[in-house]
Every structure is written in C-alpha cells, then in structure tokens.
Amino acid sequence: MRGSEAATQALYDEAPEAGAPVSEQTDGTADSGHEVLAVVFQIRGDKLSVLLWQRARRPYEEHWVLPGGRLGAVEGLDVSIRRQLAQKVDVRDLTHLEQLETRGDPGRHPQGRILATAYLGLVPADIDPVVPEDTSWHAASELPDMGFDHAAIVHSGRKRLRAKLSYTNVGFALAPPEFTVSELSRYYRAALGHDVAATNLRRVLLRRGQIEETGGFVPSGRSGGRPAALFRFRARRLEITDAFAVLRPPAGA
Amino acid sequence: MRGSEAATQALYDEAPEAGAPVSEQTDGTADSGHEVLAVVFQIRGDKLSVLLWQRARRPYEEHWVLPGGRLGAVEGLDVSIRRQLAQKVDVRDLTHLEQLETRGDPGRHPQGRILATAYLGLVPADIDPVVPEDTSWHAASELPDMGFDHAAIVHSGRKRLRAKLSYTNVGFALAPPEFTVSELSRYYRAALGHDVAATNLRRVLLRRGQIEETGGFVPSGRSGGRPAALFRFRARRLEITDAFAVLRPPAGA
DNA sequence: GCAAAAGTGTTCGGGCTACACCCATGA
DNA sequence: TCATGGGTGTAGCCCGAACACTTTTGC
C-alpha cells in the first residue's frame, strides 16, 4: 500500500486555468504542458480489464479516466509513464509497454488544448497490484462513464492488443511465467473477445516457437482429468513471429 | 510554384533560445512548443523516396530534416501537418495520412526538449508536386546526413508502410487512379524492397477485392507484347483486407 | 514467324481449423 | 469403470509461390 494516499491526490494533476501560460517556470522541473496516459490491461477473471481512476474534480467529476499525468520537463515519454504508474497507482510490474497514439484535438480538454500521448501497458494475470482506493479495474467491454477522450483511447489500445496477439508473441505479457495451454487459451479468449481452441492454440504457438514446455505438470483437480503440462514463453520481449503473413520475400532472399 | 519562396523560409521554425519559456504568448495563436513532422513517401523511378528539406541554420546546418514545424495553439495534429505540408512544401495531394509516433527524448533537440509527433503521408506515383528549392526527394534506402532523430523516424515510416502493404489496401495511396498490374508490382517492389511477381500480385489483390478492372487497356509499346488491362483500387480509403491472418474468429461468429 | 509482354492453369507446400480419437487422473 | 479434462492424429481448406503454358501485340 506504499504511497497510495499521496498517490491518489497527485494522480491527475489539473491543467492551469484556461488562458494562463502553459509553462511558467523556467527551471529544469517545469512541466511541459504535455500529458502522458496509459491504457493498462490485465486479464482478470476471464475479462480483459483496464485500470481506471475516478476523478474527484471538475471537469468530468466522478467520471473515470486513464492513469497518467503531466510530463516532466526533462524526462522521456516512456520514462514518464513508467514513473507515474509506479508513483501514482503503484503499478510496477508492466511486462510490456508501447506507445499507442497522441491526441491533440483542440476540443479534447475543456480547459484549453492539452496534448496527450497514450501508452499501452500490460500486466500479467498472476499478480494483483495494490492500487489506491479511487483506482480500480474495469472490464474493457463494459466501460463506465469516462472523461475526456479516454474511452476512445481504451478502444485503440484494445484494437492494438488484439492485432498484436495475431502476429507477435505479446501473449507473454498477459500470461504468468508458467501456465497450462488451457489457461493460456482463456487469456487469448478474453483479449480477443472470441473463442480460442486450446488444442490449436498450442500447435500454433509451438510451431512459431513462441512457447515451450517447462517439464512441470499441474495435477488434476477433484473432478479428475489428465494433468496439464506447464509451458512458458521462450522470449519475454516483444517479437514479431509472423512478419509477412502475405507478400513475404522470395525464398532465396 | 505558388508560395514556394515564403514557404522555404518558414519551413522549419526555430525553437526559442534554450532556457526561455516555451510559450510566451497567451493569445489564441501562441504556439504550443510541440512539433509536427511528416514522413512523406512517393514511389519515384522504382525507388521509395521521402521528401526532405535541407536546413540552412544551426543546429544541424546543411543536414536534411523532415518537413513540418510548430503546432499552432488551436489546430489539431493532423490538421496542422496537412496545413504545413500545403503551405511550406506545396504538397496537397496526400492520398493517405496516418499518425506514426511521438518522440520526446530530452536529448533529441539540442535547444531543449521539444516533443515531435510524426505522421506518415503518401503521395501517388503519377503526380509531381512542385517543391521549394531546398526541398527534395531522397531514396529511402540512401538517406543523406539527417538532423535530429529524423532518420530514425523515416525508418519507422518505412517499416509501417511495409507492414501495411501486407494486410491493408494502402497500395491505393501509392498508385495512380488507374494502373496496369505490372506497374503496380513495381510500386510494391519499391516499397517492400523485394521482388513482387506481377502474376501472383494480381491474384492476391483480386481475391481480396482490393482491385478491379476498369475495362481500359494500355496499348503495347514498340517492342510488342500483349496490351495490359487497366485496374483501379476499389476503395481509396484505408481498409484492412486481411484482418486475422491467424487466430481468426471461428466460422460461426 | 519471332520476340516481348500480359494473362491463365496448375501444382505444390504451408499453415490453420475442425474433429475424432487416445491418455491420465479422481471418485 | 466412468466422467473429466489434457493431448495427439489427421483430414480438409485456403492461400500464396512457383512455373509452365497460352494469348495478343509489334516488327
């Protein structure tokens, strides 16, 4: 629970009043007027869930928004979102983080134009980060009333994740270090939103060299059944495993 | 040639001196301290080429950089890059434009941290935009000395284009309104960097419903040969034509 | 007729799906 | 021994690559 009290208050720093200069300080800690947000997904109980924070202030009071905040003047975008997720919502266990999109519509923020760069972050299914009180997980398929353009950003993230599950090994970022194929198929089902047959998933991911057996087994439960073999992802960094689905280079190249 | 003189001077507005406040104005026209850039590709003579502008001032004097400039305070990102390409390099005929990435490394700009959002723009092969004197097309495979992190951004754009040629209909944005299959295969070859057999390209794109015959023909040249049928892309907006290369939803869904 | 360029037919292989069948365990 | 869940074998389909062959033109 470290830091969650202070974290809550600072979670979503307000913009300066409309019309005020974006940046008044000139020292190295001046903020840049640029926002960094994160769509953090985790599979929780058969649902793809996203971490949201409930605003206590206008505008969009009581609405839910993405975690994040102002970019510091001397930090990189990815460094910033990592810092803010760690400091403000106590999320330190991202297995994957990638840039999603930058939004800059003049109308996206009622207090004047604020640019926001959104990231897509993934947390594996086996951990349960302690998050502040006003922060919680919501099923991506049943989003609550959200502020600003954040709902649209969540949809972008969902789309990106779905696409990458098809041609990369992102699965590693959703799954725990070791898992059975049927567990894995549950993660894929939740993230993709449609059924994924365990029997074929195993073969696809094995053929692509994404997963391998650990040698371990999970004993069967009370209802019987054959013990399930444990697998792990061979790489725990993003790799494109099916680069040229079509129009691939000729064999001799 | 309209506006190309003035355009040149304004092409790449300098950042304020390092250490000065990012924004000093508070009226609606204050700039935001945010840069917008574009990787504009066109197939020119069997080469994928990118539009670059040669800097006349330090830093990176004489180096080549991407066209773009400061984001106005009340314009959207995409609106801004369209405006700047039109005003500054006289490029108005983009057949496709999409956001690429945002870079914000503190060290990317010697005069202090400046965020830049890059777009990927495509110009069809049949037009030849009149560009200012210090602006010219360069083969993406033989980039000149480039300033800032712009070479890396070009590579991101190239990568994005290559990937999208495989599973979308982006080809429409590279090709003229009508074309023969062998012309089209040249565009694909240039963009992908490897050989693309016209005979199979035709079948792939026909099966996917991307292209259709116009009914017209191109007479054969002096050296003979059968006249080539003319084709067009059925859609001239980006569509994903091969969504689930794998892990596609079950038939009954 | 011959070369050149476009277009078609056909075969092959790979990858994914579906589904039947076999295996290992608990009660 | 039966139900349960895991795992394997196999057949079918679709897609794209390769390549031989046919068609239509200019000279």
Coordinates of C-alpha atoms (C1' of nucleotides) in Angstrom, one line a residue:
Chain A
M1 CA 0.0 0.0 0.0
R2 CA 3.1 2.2 -0.1
G3 CA 2.3 5.7 -1.1
S4 CA -1.2 5.2 -2.2
E5 CA -2.6 8.1 -0.1
A6 CA -0.3 10.7 -1.6
A7 CA -0.6 8.9 -4.9
T8 CA -4.3 9.4 -5.1
Q9 CA -4.1 13.2 -4.7
A10 CA -1.5 13.6 -7.3
L11 CA -2.9 11.1 -9.7
Y12 CA -4.3 13.6 -12.2
D13 CA -2.8 17.0 -11.9
E14 CA -5.1 19.7 -13.1
A15 CA -4.3 21.9 -16.0
P16 CA -3.6 25.5 -15.1
E17 CA -6.5 27.8 -15.5
A18 CA -7.5 28.3 -19.1
G19 CA -5.7 31.2 -20.6
A20 CA -2.8 31.1 -18.3
P21 CA 0.6 30.4 -19.9
V22 CA 1.2 26.7 -20.3
S23 CA 4.6 26.9 -18.5
E24 CA 5.5 29.5 -16.0
Q25 CA 8.7 28.0 -14.6
T26 CA 12.0 28.1 -16.4
D27 CA 14.0 25.7 -14.3
G28 CA 14.6 22.1 -15.1
T29 CA 11.5 20.9 -13.3
A30 CA 9.0 23.0 -15.2
D31 CA 6.3 20.8 -16.7
S32 CA 5.8 20.7 -20.4
G33 CA 2.0 21.0 -20.6
H34 CA 2.0 17.6 -22.2
E35 CA 0.1 14.7 -20.7
V36 CA 1.1 11.1 -20.6
L37 CA -1.6 8.4 -20.2
A38 CA -1.6 4.7 -20.0
V39 CA -4.1 2.0 -21.0
V40 CA -3.1 -0.7 -18.6
F41 CA -4.7 -4.0 -19.4
Q42 CA -4.8 -7.2 -17.3
I43 CA -6.8 -10.3 -17.7
R44 CA -8.9 -10.6 -14.6
G45 CA -11.3 -13.4 -14.2
D46 CA -11.9 -14.1 -17.9
K47 CA -12.3 -10.4 -18.7
L48 CA -9.9 -8.0 -20.3
S49 CA -9.7 -5.2 -17.8
V50 CA -8.3 -1.8 -17.8
L51 CA -7.1 0.3 -14.9
L52 CA -9.1 3.5 -14.4
W53 CA -9.1 6.2 -11.9
Q54 CA -12.2 8.1 -10.7
R55 CA -11.9 11.9 -10.9
A56 CA -12.9 13.9 -7.8
R57 CA -12.8 17.3 -9.5
R58 CA -14.4 19.0 -12.4
P59 CA -14.3 18.7 -15.3
Y60 CA -15.7 15.2 -15.6
E61 CA -16.1 14.9 -11.8
E62 CA -17.0 11.3 -10.9
H63 CA -16.0 10.2 -14.4
W64 CA -13.4 7.6 -14.9
V65 CA -10.1 8.4 -16.6
L66 CA -6.9 6.8 -17.6
P67 CA -4.0 7.0 -15.1
G68 CA -1.2 9.4 -16.0
G69 CA -0.3 13.0 -15.7
R70 CA 1.9 15.8 -16.7
L71 CA 5.2 15.0 -18.5
G72 CA 8.2 16.4 -16.6
A73 CA 10.4 18.8 -18.5
V74 CA 13.4 16.5 -18.5
E75 CA 12.0 13.0 -18.7
G76 CA 11.3 10.9 -21.8
L77 CA 7.7 9.9 -22.6
D78 CA 8.2 6.2 -21.7
V79 CA 10.2 7.1 -18.6
S80 CA 7.4 9.4 -17.5
I81 CA 4.5 7.0 -17.9
R82 CA 6.5 4.3 -16.0
R83 CA 7.2 6.7 -13.2
Q84 CA 3.7 7.9 -12.9
L85 CA 2.3 4.4 -12.9
A86 CA 4.7 3.4 -10.2
Q87 CA 4.2 6.5 -8.1
K88 CA 0.5 7.1 -8.5
V89 CA -1.1 3.8 -8.9
D90 CA 1.6 1.5 -7.6
V91 CA 1.9 -0.4 -10.8
R92 CA 5.5 -1.5 -11.3
D93 CA 5.1 -4.9 -12.9
L94 CA 4.5 -4.0 -16.5
T95 CA 5.6 -6.8 -18.8
H96 CA 5.1 -4.7 -21.9
L97 CA 4.8 -1.1 -22.7
E98 CA 4.4 0.5 -26.1
Q99 CA 3.4 3.9 -27.4
L100 CA -0.2 3.9 -28.7
E101 CA -1.2 7.3 -30.0
T102 CA -1.0 11.1 -29.4
R103 CA -4.2 13.1 -29.3
G104 CA -4.3 16.8 -29.7
D105 CA -7.7 17.9 -30.7
P106 CA -8.2 21.5 -29.6
G107 CA -11.5 20.4 -28.0
R108 CA -10.3 17.4 -26.2
H109 CA -9.8 19.2 -22.9
P110 CA -12.3 21.8 -21.7
Q111 CA -9.5 23.9 -20.1
G112 CA -7.6 24.5 -23.2
R113 CA -5.7 22.3 -25.6
I114 CA -3.6 19.8 -23.9
L115 CA -1.8 17.1 -25.9
A116 CA -1.7 13.6 -24.6
T117 CA 0.4 10.7 -25.5
A118 CA -1.1 7.4 -24.6
Y119 CA 0.8 4.2 -24.0
L120 CA -0.4 0.6 -23.9
G121 CA 0.8 -1.3 -20.8
L122 CA 0.2 -5.0 -19.9
V123 CA 0.3 -6.6 -16.5
P124 CA 0.4 -10.4 -16.3
A125 CA -2.6 -12.3 -15.0
D126 CA -0.9 -13.7 -11.9
I127 CA -0.2 -10.6 -10.0
D128 CA -2.6 -8.3 -8.2
P129 CA -1.1 -4.8 -7.9
V130 CA -2.3 -2.9 -4.9
V131 CA -4.0 0.2 -6.3
P132 CA -5.3 3.3 -4.5
E133 CA -8.9 3.4 -3.4
D134 CA -10.2 5.6 -6.2
T135 CA -8.5 3.4 -8.8
S136 CA -9.9 0.2 -10.0
W137 CA -10.1 -2.3 -12.8
H138 CA -13.0 -2.3 -15.2
A139 CA -13.9 -4.8 -17.9
A140 CA -12.9 -3.3 -21.3
S141 CA -16.2 -4.4 -22.7
E142 CA -18.3 -2.5 -20.1
L143 CA -16.6 0.8 -19.6
P144 CA -18.1 3.2 -17.1
D145 CA -18.7 6.9 -18.0
M146 CA -15.3 8.1 -19.0
G147 CA -14.0 11.7 -19.1
F148 CA -12.3 13.4 -22.0
D149 CA -11.5 11.2 -25.0
H150 CA -10.2 8.4 -22.8
A151 CA -12.8 5.8 -23.8
A152 CA -11.7 6.2 -27.4
I153 CA -8.1 5.7 -26.3
V154 CA -9.0 2.5 -24.5
H155 CA -10.6 1.2 -27.7
S156 CA -7.4 2.0 -29.6
G157 CA -5.5 0.0 -27.0
R158 CA -7.8 -2.9 -27.3
K159 CA -7.6 -2.9 -31.0
R160 CA -3.8 -2.8 -30.9
L161 CA -3.6 -5.6 -28.4
R162 CA -5.9 -7.8 -30.5
A163 CA -3.9 -7.2 -33.6
K164 CA -0.6 -7.9 -32.0
L165 CA -1.8 -11.2 -30.5
S166 CA -2.1 -12.4 -34.1
Y167 CA 1.4 -11.8 -35.3
T168 CA 3.6 -11.2 -32.3
N169 CA 4.3 -13.0 -29.1
V170 CA 2.6 -10.4 -26.9
G171 CA 0.9 -13.2 -25.1
F172 CA 3.9 -13.4 -22.8
A173 CA 2.9 -10.1 -21.3
L174 CA -0.6 -11.3 -20.4
A175 CA 0.3 -14.7 -19.1
P176 CA 2.2 -15.6 -15.9
P177 CA 5.7 -17.1 -16.2
E178 CA 4.3 -20.6 -16.3
F179 CA 0.9 -21.7 -17.5
T180 CA -1.1 -24.5 -19.0
V181 CA -2.4 -24.3 -22.5
S182 CA -6.0 -24.2 -21.3
E183 CA -5.2 -21.2 -19.1
L184 CA -3.4 -19.5 -22.0
S185 CA -6.4 -20.0 -24.2
R186 CA -8.5 -18.3 -21.6
Y187 CA -6.3 -15.3 -21.7
Y188 CA -6.5 -15.2 -25.5
R189 CA -10.2 -15.6 -25.4
A190 CA -10.5 -12.7 -23.0
A191 CA -8.2 -10.4 -25.0
L192 CA -9.5 -11.3 -28.4
G193 CA -13.2 -11.5 -27.5
H194 CA -13.8 -14.7 -29.3
D195 CA -13.3 -18.4 -28.6
V196 CA -9.8 -19.8 -29.0
A197 CA -9.5 -23.6 -29.1
A198 CA -6.7 -24.7 -26.8
T199 CA -5.8 -27.6 -29.0
N200 CA -4.9 -25.4 -31.9
L201 CA -3.5 -22.6 -29.9
R202 CA -0.9 -25.0 -28.6
R203 CA 0.1 -26.0 -32.0
V204 CA 0.2 -22.5 -33.5
L205 CA 2.4 -21.2 -30.7
L206 CA 4.6 -24.2 -30.6
R207 CA 5.1 -24.1 -34.4
R208 CA 6.0 -20.4 -34.1
G209 CA 8.4 -21.2 -31.4
Q210 CA 6.7 -18.8 -29.0
I211 CA 6.1 -21.3 -26.2
E212 CA 7.9 -24.4 -24.8
E213 CA 7.3 -27.0 -22.2
T214 CA 8.8 -26.4 -18.8
G215 CA 8.7 -30.1 -17.9
G216 CA 6.4 -29.4 -15.0
F217 CA 2.8 -30.5 -14.6
V218 CA -0.3 -29.3 -12.8
P219 CA -2.1 -32.1 -11.0
S220 CA -5.7 -32.6 -12.0
G221 CA -8.4 -31.3 -9.7
R222 CA -11.1 -33.1 -7.8
S223 CA -13.1 -33.8 -10.9
G224 CA -10.2 -35.8 -12.4
G225 CA -8.7 -35.3 -15.8
R226 CA -5.3 -35.7 -17.2
P227 CA -2.6 -33.4 -15.5
A228 CA -1.8 -30.4 -17.7
A229 CA 1.7 -29.7 -18.9
L230 CA 3.2 -26.4 -18.0
F231 CA 4.5 -24.1 -20.6
R232 CA 6.5 -20.8 -20.7
F233 CA 7.1 -18.2 -23.4
R234 CA 10.5 -18.6 -24.8
A235 CA 11.0 -14.9 -25.1
R236 CA 9.7 -12.2 -22.7
R237 CA 10.2 -9.3 -25.0
L238 CA 8.0 -8.4 -28.0
E239 CA 9.0 -10.3 -31.1
I240 CA 7.2 -10.4 -34.4
T241 CA 6.7 -14.1 -35.1
D242 CA 4.6 -13.9 -38.2
A243 CA 6.1 -10.9 -40.0
F244 CA 5.0 -11.5 -43.5
A245 CA 1.6 -13.1 -43.3
V246 CA 1.5 -12.4 -47.0
L247 CA 3.7 -10.9 -49.7
R248 CA 6.7 -12.4 -48.0
P249 CA 10.1 -12.1 -49.6
P250 CA 11.0 -14.8 -52.1
A251 CA 12.7 -17.9 -50.7
G252 CA 16.1 -17.0 -51.9
A253 CA 16.3 -13.7 -50.2
Chain B
M1 CA 5.3 27.1 -57.7
R2 CA 2.9 29.0 -55.7
G3 CA 4.2 30.2 -52.4
S4 CA 7.4 28.3 -52.5
E5 CA 9.7 31.3 -51.7
A6 CA 7.9 32.2 -48.5
A7 CA 7.4 28.6 -47.8
T8 CA 11.1 27.9 -47.7
Q9 CA 11.8 30.5 -45.1
A10 CA 9.1 29.3 -42.8
L11 CA 9.7 25.6 -43.3
Y12 CA 11.4 24.9 -40.1
D13 CA 10.7 27.4 -37.4
E14 CA 13.4 27.6 -34.8
A15 CA 12.8 26.8 -31.2
P16 CA 13.2 29.8 -28.9
E17 CA 16.5 30.1 -27.3
A18 CA 17.3 27.4 -24.8
G19 CA 16.2 28.3 -21.3
A20 CA 13.5 30.7 -22.5
P21 CA 9.9 29.8 -21.6
V22 CA 8.4 27.5 -24.1
S23 CA 5.4 29.7 -24.6
E24 CA 5.3 33.5 -24.0
Q25 CA 2.1 34.4 -25.7
T26 CA -1.3 33.8 -24.2
D27 CA -3.5 34.6 -27.1
G28 CA -5.0 32.0 -29.3
T29 CA -2.2 32.0 -31.8
A30 CA 0.5 31.1 -29.3
D31 CA 2.4 28.1 -30.5
S32 CA 2.4 25.1 -28.3
G33 CA 6.1 24.2 -28.3
H34 CA 5.1 21.0 -30.0
E35 CA 6.4 19.9 -33.4
V36 CA 4.6 18.1 -36.1
L37 CA 6.6 16.3 -38.8
A38 CA 5.8 14.2 -41.8
V39 CA 7.4 11.3 -43.5
V40 CA 6.0 11.8 -47.0
F41 CA 6.7 8.9 -49.3
Q42 CA 6.3 8.6 -53.0
I43 CA 7.5 6.0 -55.5
R44 CA 9.8 7.8 -57.9
G45 CA 11.5 5.9 -60.6
D46 CA 11.5 2.4 -58.9
K47 CA 12.6 3.9 -55.6
L48 CA 10.7 4.6 -52.5
S49 CA 11.5 8.2 -51.8
V50 CA 11.0 10.6 -48.9
L51 CA 10.6 14.3 -49.0
L52 CA 13.3 16.1 -47.1
W53 CA 14.3 19.7 -46.5
Q54 CA 17.8 21.0 -46.1
R55 CA 18.4 23.1 -43.1
A56 CA 20.2 26.4 -43.5
R57 CA 20.7 27.1 -39.9
R58 CA 22.3 25.5 -36.9
P59 CA 21.9 23.1 -35.3
Y60 CA 22.3 20.5 -38.0
E61 CA 23.1 23.2 -40.6
E62 CA 23.2 21.6 -44.1
H63 CA 21.6 18.4 -42.7
W64 CA 18.4 17.1 -44.1
V65 CA 15.2 17.1 -42.0
L66 CA 11.6 16.1 -42.3
P67 CA 9.1 18.8 -43.3
G68 CA 6.9 20.1 -40.6
G69 CA 7.0 22.8 -37.9
R70 CA 5.4 24.1 -34.8
L71 CA 1.9 23.1 -33.9
G72 CA -0.5 26.0 -33.7
A73 CA -2.3 26.5 -30.4
V74 CA -5.7 25.9 -31.8
E75 CA -5.3 23.3 -34.5
G76 CA -5.4 19.5 -34.3
L77 CA -2.3 17.5 -35.0
D78 CA -3.5 16.1 -38.4
V79 CA -4.9 19.5 -39.4
S80 CA -1.5 21.0 -38.6
I81 CA 0.6 18.7 -40.6
R82 CA -1.7 19.0 -43.6
R83 CA -1.5 22.8 -43.4
Q84 CA 2.2 22.8 -43.1
L85 CA 2.8 20.4 -46.0
A86 CA 0.5 22.5 -48.1
Q87 CA 1.9 25.9 -47.1
K88 CA 5.5 25.0 -46.8
V89 CA 6.3 22.4 -49.4
D90 CA 3.3 22.7 -51.6
V91 CA 2.2 19.2 -51.0
R92 CA -1.6 19.0 -51.1
D93 CA -2.2 15.7 -52.8
L94 CA -1.8 13.2 -49.9
T95 CA -3.8 10.1 -50.6
H96 CA -3.1 8.8 -47.1
L97 CA -2.1 10.2 -43.8
E98 CA -1.7 8.5 -40.5
Q99 CA 0.0 9.1 -37.2
L100 CA 3.3 7.4 -36.8
E101 CA 4.8 8.1 -33.4
T102 CA 5.7 10.8 -30.9
R103 CA 9.2 11.3 -29.8
G104 CA 10.1 13.2 -26.6
D105 CA 13.6 12.2 -25.6
P106 CA 15.0 15.1 -23.6
G107 CA 18.1 14.9 -25.7
R108 CA 16.5 14.8 -29.1
H109 CA 16.8 18.6 -29.7
P110 CA 19.9 20.5 -28.7
Q111 CA 17.9 23.5 -27.8
G112 CA 15.9 21.9 -25.1
R113 CA 13.3 19.3 -25.1
I114 CA 10.8 19.5 -27.9
L115 CA 8.2 16.9 -28.5
A116 CA 7.5 15.9 -32.0
T117 CA 4.6 13.9 -33.4
A118 CA 5.4 12.3 -36.8
Y119 CA 2.9 11.4 -39.5
L120 CA 3.2 9.0 -42.4
G121 CA 1.9 10.6 -45.6
L122 CA 1.7 9.1 -49.1
V123 CA 1.6 10.7 -52.5
P124 CA 0.6 8.7 -55.6
A125 CA 3.2 8.0 -58.2
D126 CA 1.6 9.9 -61.0
I127 CA 1.9 13.4 -59.6
D128 CA 5.0 15.5 -59.3
P129 CA 4.4 18.2 -56.6
V130 CA 6.3 21.4 -57.1
V131 CA 8.5 21.7 -54.1
P132 CA 10.7 24.6 -53.0
E133 CA 14.4 24.7 -53.9
D134 CA 15.8 23.4 -50.7
T135 CA 13.3 20.6 -50.6
S136 CA 13.8 17.4 -52.5
W137 CA 13.1 13.7 -52.7
H138 CA 15.6 11.2 -51.5
A139 CA 15.6 7.4 -51.8
A140 CA 14.7 5.9 -48.5
S141 CA 17.4 3.4 -48.9
E142 CA 20.1 6.0 -49.3
L143 CA 19.3 8.7 -46.8
P144 CA 21.6 11.7 -46.7
D145 CA 23.0 13.1 -43.4
M146 CA 19.9 13.9 -41.4
G147 CA 19.4 16.1 -38.4
F148 CA 17.9 15.3 -35.0
D149 CA 16.3 11.9 -34.8
H150 CA 14.6 12.2 -38.2
A151 CA 16.4 9.3 -39.9
A152 CA 15.0 7.0 -37.2
I153 CA 11.6 8.4 -37.9
V154 CA 11.9 7.7 -41.6
H155 CA 12.8 4.1 -40.8
S156 CA 9.7 3.8 -38.6
G157 CA 7.6 5.1 -41.5
R158 CA 9.2 2.6 -43.9
K159 CA 8.5 -0.2 -41.5
R160 CA 4.9 0.9 -41.1
L161 CA 4.3 1.1 -44.8
R162 CA 5.8 -2.3 -45.5
A163 CA 3.7 -3.9 -42.9
K164 CA 0.5 -2.3 -44.0
L165 CA 1.1 -3.3 -47.6
S166 CA 0.7 -6.9 -46.4
Y167 CA -2.7 -6.7 -44.7
T168 CA -4.4 -3.5 -45.9
N169 CA -5.1 -1.8 -49.2
V170 CA -2.6 1.1 -48.7
G171 CA -1.4 0.3 -52.2
F172 CA -4.2 2.7 -53.4
A173 CA -2.2 5.6 -51.9
L174 CA 0.9 4.8 -53.8
A175 CA -0.6 4.0 -57.2
P176 CA -2.3 6.4 -59.6
P177 CA -6.0 6.1 -60.1
E178 CA -5.5 3.6 -63.0
F179 CA -2.6 1.3 -63.5
T180 CA -1.6 -2.0 -65.0
V181 CA -0.6 -4.9 -62.8
S182 CA 3.0 -4.7 -63.8
E183 CA 3.1 -1.1 -62.9
L184 CA 1.6 -1.9 -59.6
S185 CA 4.1 -4.6 -59.0
R186 CA 6.8 -2.0 -59.5
Y187 CA 5.3 0.1 -56.7
Y188 CA 5.1 -2.8 -54.4
R189 CA 8.7 -3.8 -55.2
A190 CA 9.9 -0.4 -54.5
A191 CA 8.0 -0.1 -51.2
L192 CA 8.7 -3.6 -49.9
G193 CA 12.3 -3.8 -51.1
H194 CA 12.0 -7.2 -52.6
D195 CA 10.7 -8.7 -55.7
V196 CA 6.9 -9.0 -56.2
A197 CA 5.7 -11.2 -59.0
A198 CA 3.0 -9.4 -61.0
T199 CA 1.2 -12.7 -61.8
N200 CA 0.6 -13.5 -58.2
L201 CA 0.1 -9.9 -57.0
R202 CA -2.9 -9.7 -59.4
R203 CA -4.5 -12.8 -58.0
V204 CA -3.9 -11.8 -54.4
L205 CA -5.4 -8.4 -54.8
L206 CA -8.2 -9.6 -56.9
R207 CA -9.1 -12.3 -54.4
R208 CA -9.1 -9.8 -51.6
G209 CA -11.3 -7.5 -53.6
Q210 CA -8.8 -4.7 -53.5
I211 CA -8.6 -4.0 -57.2
E212 CA -10.9 -4.4 -60.2
E213 CA -10.5 -4.0 -64.0
T214 CA -11.6 -0.6 -65.4
G215 CA -12.2 -2.1 -68.8
G216 CA -9.5 0.0 -70.3
F217 CA -6.2 -1.2 -71.9
V218 CA -2.8 0.2 -72.4
P219 CA -1.5 -0.5 -76.0
S220 CA 1.7 -2.3 -76.2
G221 CA 4.9 -0.4 -76.9
R222 CA 7.3 -0.6 -79.8
S223 CA 8.7 -3.9 -78.6
G224 CA 5.4 -5.5 -78.9
G225 CA 3.7 -7.6 -76.2
R226 CA 0.1 -8.0 -75.3
P227 CA -1.8 -4.9 -74.2
A228 CA -2.2 -4.6 -70.5
A229 CA -5.5 -4.3 -68.8
L230 CA -6.1 -1.3 -66.6
F231 CA -7.1 -1.7 -62.9
R232 CA -8.2 0.6 -60.2
F233 CA -8.4 0.2 -56.4
R234 CA -12.0 -0.4 -55.4
A235 CA -11.6 1.7 -52.3
R236 CA -9.4 4.8 -51.9
R237 CA -9.5 4.8 -48.1
L238 CA -7.5 2.6 -45.9
E239 CA -9.2 -0.8 -45.2
I240 CA -7.9 -3.8 -43.5
T241 CA -8.4 -6.6 -46.0
D242 CA -6.7 -9.4 -44.2
A243 CA -7.6 -8.7 -40.6
F244 CA -6.9 -12.0 -38.9
A245 CA -4.0 -13.6 -40.7
V246 CA -4.2 -16.1 -37.9
L247 CA -6.3 -16.6 -34.9
R248 CA -9.3 -15.5 -36.8
P249 CA -12.7 -15.8 -35.2
P250 CA -14.5 -19.1 -35.6
A251 CA -16.6 -19.5 -38.7
G252 CA -19.9 -19.2 -36.9
A253 CA -19.0 -15.8 -35.4
Chain C
dG1 C1' 7.4 -16.2 -87.8
dC2 C1' 9.6 -14.4 -83.7
dA3 C1' 10.3 -11.8 -79.7
dA4 C1' 8.1 -9.5 -76.0
dA5 C1' 4.8 -8.6 -72.6
dA6 C1' 0.3 -9.9 -70.4
dG7 C1' -2.5 -13.2 -68.6
dT8 C1' -4.1 -18.2 -67.2
dG9 C1' -3.8 -23.0 -65.4
dT10 C1' -1.9 -26.0 -62.4
dT11 C1' 0.9 -27.8 -58.9
dC12 C1' 2.9 -27.7 -54.6
dG13 C1' 3.6 -26.6 -49.8
dG14 C1' 2.5 -24.5 -45.5
dG15 C1' -0.4 -23.0 -42.0
dC16 C1' -4.7 -23.0 -39.6
dT17 C1' -9.3 -25.2 -38.4
dA18 C1' -12.1 -28.9 -37.1
dC19 C1' -13.0 -33.1 -35.2
dA20 C1' -12.3 -37.7 -34.0
dC21 C1' -9.7 -40.3 -31.1
dC22 C1' -6.3 -41.6 -27.3
dC23 C1' -4.2 -40.7 -22.4
dA24 C1' -4.1 -39.9 -17.5
dT25 C1' -6.3 -38.9 -13.5
dG26 C1' -10.1 -38.7 -9.5
dA27 C1' -14.0 -40.7 -7.5
Chain D
dT1 C1' -15.3 -48.0 -14.9
dC2 C1' -16.9 -43.7 -15.9
dA3 C1' -16.6 -38.9 -16.2
dT4 C1' -13.4 -35.2 -16.9
dG5 C1' -10.0 -32.6 -18.8
dG6 C1' -5.5 -32.8 -21.5
dG7 C1' -3.2 -34.2 -25.6
dT8 C1' -2.4 -36.2 -30.4
dG9 C1' -3.5 -37.7 -35.3
dT10 C1' -5.5 -36.5 -39.3
dA11 C1' -8.1 -34.6 -43.0
dG12 C1' -9.7 -30.5 -45.3
dC13 C1' -9.3 -25.9 -46.8
dC14 C1' -7.4 -21.7 -48.2
dC15 C1' -3.8 -19.1 -49.5
dG16 C1' 0.2 -17.8 -51.7
dA17 C1' 4.6 -19.1 -54.5
dA18 C1' 6.4 -21.0 -58.5
dC19 C1' 6.4 -22.1 -63.1
dA20 C1' 4.8 -23.8 -67.4
dC21 C1' 1.8 -22.5 -70.9
dT22 C1' -1.3 -19.6 -73.7
dT23 C1' -2.7 -15.1 -75.7
dT24 C1' -2.0 -10.8 -78.0
dT25 C1' 0.6 -7.5 -79.8
dG26 C1' 4.9 -5.0 -82.8
dC27 C1' 8.3 -5.7 -86.1

